[in-house]
Amino acid sequence: MTINEELTAFRSQFPGCSVMTFADASTGMVLGASAAVRTTQETLDALCLEGRDALSGQLAQAVSAHFATSAQSLIGVAMRADAGGIKCFVRAPLPAPEMLCFVAGENTAFDNLLNAAKGLLTRLVSEG
C-alpha cells in the first residue's frame, strides 16, 4: 500500500477524522495525505507547518527545556482546538524526523484515535 492508501484506510476507521497527513517535521513537507473532502495542497502544507511549530517552535522548545529529562527531550504530542476541530500533531521517536498531523471532530473517540495514530506512525517510519 502507498502512504496515501495507508492514511485513507486508517482515517476510515475514525469517521470524525477529516484530514490526516504524514510529514517531515524538520521541513514541514507533506509526504502523504488523506482527507474526507477535497483539500488543497496549501491547506495540507499549512497544517504541517502548524504541526512543526507546535512540536518544535519557540513555545515547544521552552516547554521541552522546562520539563526535559535529557538533552534529547522533545514534545511528542501537541494539540490545538479551534472551530474546525481538534488538530493533533504526533512526532516519531528520535532520530526519525516524521510526524502525523490530523484533524478530528468533537465526536471522535479521541483517545483511541491518538493511540492508534502513534502505532501507525511507528509502522510508517519503520517501513520507510
Tab-separated table of C-alpha atoms in Angstrom:
chain	number	residue	atom	x	y	z
A	1	MET	CA	0.000	0.000	0.000
A	2	THR	CA	1.121	3.557	-0.654
A	3	ILE	CA	1.350	6.052	2.193
A	4	ASN	CA	-1.802	7.799	0.953
A	5	GLU	CA	-3.670	4.472	0.870
A	6	GLU	CA	-2.488	3.646	4.407
A	7	LEU	CA	-3.613	7.049	5.661
A	8	THR	CA	-7.008	6.662	3.952
A	9	ALA	CA	-7.514	3.163	5.378
A	10	PHE	CA	-6.559	4.409	8.825
A	11	ARG	CA	-8.728	7.524	8.628
A	12	SER	CA	-11.748	5.467	7.521
A	13	GLN	CA	-11.649	3.699	10.916
A	14	PHE	CA	-12.297	7.058	12.610
A	15	PRO	CA	-15.208	8.822	10.880
A	16	GLY	CA	-14.580	12.056	12.798
A	17	CYS	CA	-11.030	12.313	11.433
A	18	SER	CA	-11.365	14.652	8.461
A	19	VAL	CA	-7.715	15.153	7.446
A	20	MET	CA	-4.516	13.209	8.085
A	21	THR	CA	-1.011	13.922	6.814
A	22	PHE	CA	2.336	12.185	7.167
A	23	ALA	CA	5.093	14.794	7.033
A	24	ASP	CA	8.736	15.566	7.649
A	25	ALA	CA	8.759	17.554	10.915
A	26	SER	CA	12.143	19.096	10.142
A	27	THR	CA	10.847	20.774	6.965
A	28	GLY	CA	7.061	20.637	7.314
A	29	MET	CA	6.908	18.906	3.923
A	30	VAL	CA	3.873	16.699	3.272
A	31	LEU	CA	4.900	13.134	2.413
A	32	GLY	CA	1.364	11.732	2.190
A	33	ALA	CA	-2.196	12.803	2.902
A	34	SER	CA	-5.801	11.714	3.136
A	35	ALA	CA	-8.879	13.898	3.523
A	36	ALA	CA	-12.611	13.242	3.733
A	37	VAL	CA	-13.258	16.101	1.289
A	38	ARG	CA	-11.087	17.568	-1.433
A	39	THR	CA	-8.355	19.603	0.273
A	40	THR	CA	-5.832	21.925	-1.341
A	41	GLN	CA	-2.098	21.363	-1.082
A	42	GLU	CA	-1.835	24.767	0.579
A	43	THR	CA	-4.210	23.626	3.353
A	44	LEU	CA	-2.189	20.442	3.888
A	45	ASP	CA	1.068	22.420	3.916
A	46	ALA	CA	-0.366	24.883	6.462
A	47	LEU	CA	-1.444	22.012	8.739
A	48	CYS	CA	2.049	20.503	8.602
A	49	LEU	CA	3.756	23.830	9.250
A	50	GLU	CA	1.435	24.338	12.220
A	51	GLY	CA	2.465	20.872	13.426
A	52	ARG	CA	6.134	21.666	13.043
A	53	ASP	CA	5.647	24.847	15.053
A	54	ALA	CA	3.612	23.048	17.729
A	55	LEU	CA	6.265	20.342	18.144
A	56	SER	CA	9.451	22.360	17.555
A	57	GLY	CA	8.649	26.085	17.711
A	58	GLN	CA	9.689	28.539	20.423
A	59	LEU	CA	6.909	27.583	22.828
A	60	ALA	CA	7.573	23.871	22.307
A	61	GLN	CA	11.286	24.412	22.945
A	62	ALA	CA	10.576	26.346	26.155
A	63	VAL	CA	8.226	23.627	27.424
A	64	SER	CA	10.736	20.913	26.490
A	65	ALA	CA	13.546	22.759	28.286
A	66	HIS	CA	11.443	23.200	31.409
A	67	PHE	CA	10.362	19.561	31.634
A	68	ALA	CA	13.403	17.943	29.985
A	69	THR	CA	14.773	14.760	31.454
A	70	SER	CA	17.593	14.685	28.903
A	71	ALA	CA	19.135	16.865	26.235
A	72	GLN	CA	17.109	14.896	23.655
A	73	SER	CA	13.716	15.559	25.272
A	74	LEU	CA	11.178	16.887	22.795
A	75	ILE	CA	7.433	17.293	22.827
A	76	GLY	CA	5.946	14.166	21.253
A	77	VAL	CA	2.290	15.210	21.002
A	78	ALA	CA	0.682	18.628	20.681
A	79	MET	CA	-2.955	19.619	20.183
A	80	ARG	CA	-4.798	22.777	19.224
A	81	ALA	CA	-8.559	23.194	19.189
A	82	ASP	CA	-10.451	25.681	17.070
A	83	ALA	CA	-13.780	25.939	15.268
A	84	GLY	CA	-12.555	23.430	12.657
A	85	GLY	CA	-11.922	20.690	15.215
A	86	ILE	CA	-9.045	19.355	17.252
A	87	LYS	CA	-5.729	19.442	15.431
A	88	CYS	CA	-3.279	16.862	16.717
A	89	PHE	CA	0.404	16.541	15.901
A	90	VAL	CA	2.389	13.405	16.790
A	91	ARG	CA	6.181	13.233	16.406
A	92	ALA	CA	8.015	9.982	15.726
A	93	PRO	CA	10.686	8.998	18.258
A	94	LEU	CA	14.140	10.391	17.505
A	95	PRO	CA	16.087	10.222	15.289
A	96	ALA	CA	13.169	9.909	12.815
A	97	PRO	CA	12.015	13.327	11.543
A	98	GLU	CA	8.451	12.276	10.637
A	99	MET	CA	5.161	13.324	12.207
A	100	LEU	CA	1.445	12.772	11.731
A	101	CYS	CA	-0.893	15.750	11.640
A	102	PHE	CA	-4.636	15.227	11.764
A	103	VAL	CA	-7.905	16.996	12.422
A	104	ALA	CA	-10.716	15.334	14.355
A	105	GLY	CA	-14.239	16.466	15.146
A	106	GLU	CA	-15.634	16.753	18.650
A	107	ASN	CA	-17.494	13.414	18.458
A	108	THR	CA	-14.355	11.423	17.664
A	109	ALA	CA	-13.133	8.742	20.083
A	110	PHE	CA	-10.017	10.861	20.505
A	111	ASP	CA	-8.068	8.640	22.915
A	112	ASN	CA	-8.499	5.676	20.577
A	113	LEU	CA	-7.547	7.788	17.570
A	114	LEU	CA	-4.420	9.159	19.242
A	115	ASN	CA	-3.209	5.743	20.417
A	116	ALA	CA	-3.848	4.195	17.008
A	117	ALA	CA	-2.090	7.139	15.295
A	118	LYS	CA	1.033	6.519	17.368
A	119	GLY	CA	1.028	2.905	16.180
A	120	LEU	CA	0.510	3.975	12.571
A	121	LEU	CA	3.369	6.465	12.791
A	122	THR	CA	5.706	3.810	14.200
A	123	ARG	CA	4.758	1.468	11.355
A	124	LEU	CA	5.160	4.117	8.626
A	125	VAL	CA	8.567	5.149	9.933
A	126	SER	CA	9.797	1.551	10.195
A	127	GLU	CA	8.614	0.796	6.619
A	128	GLY	CA	10.299	3.968	5.273
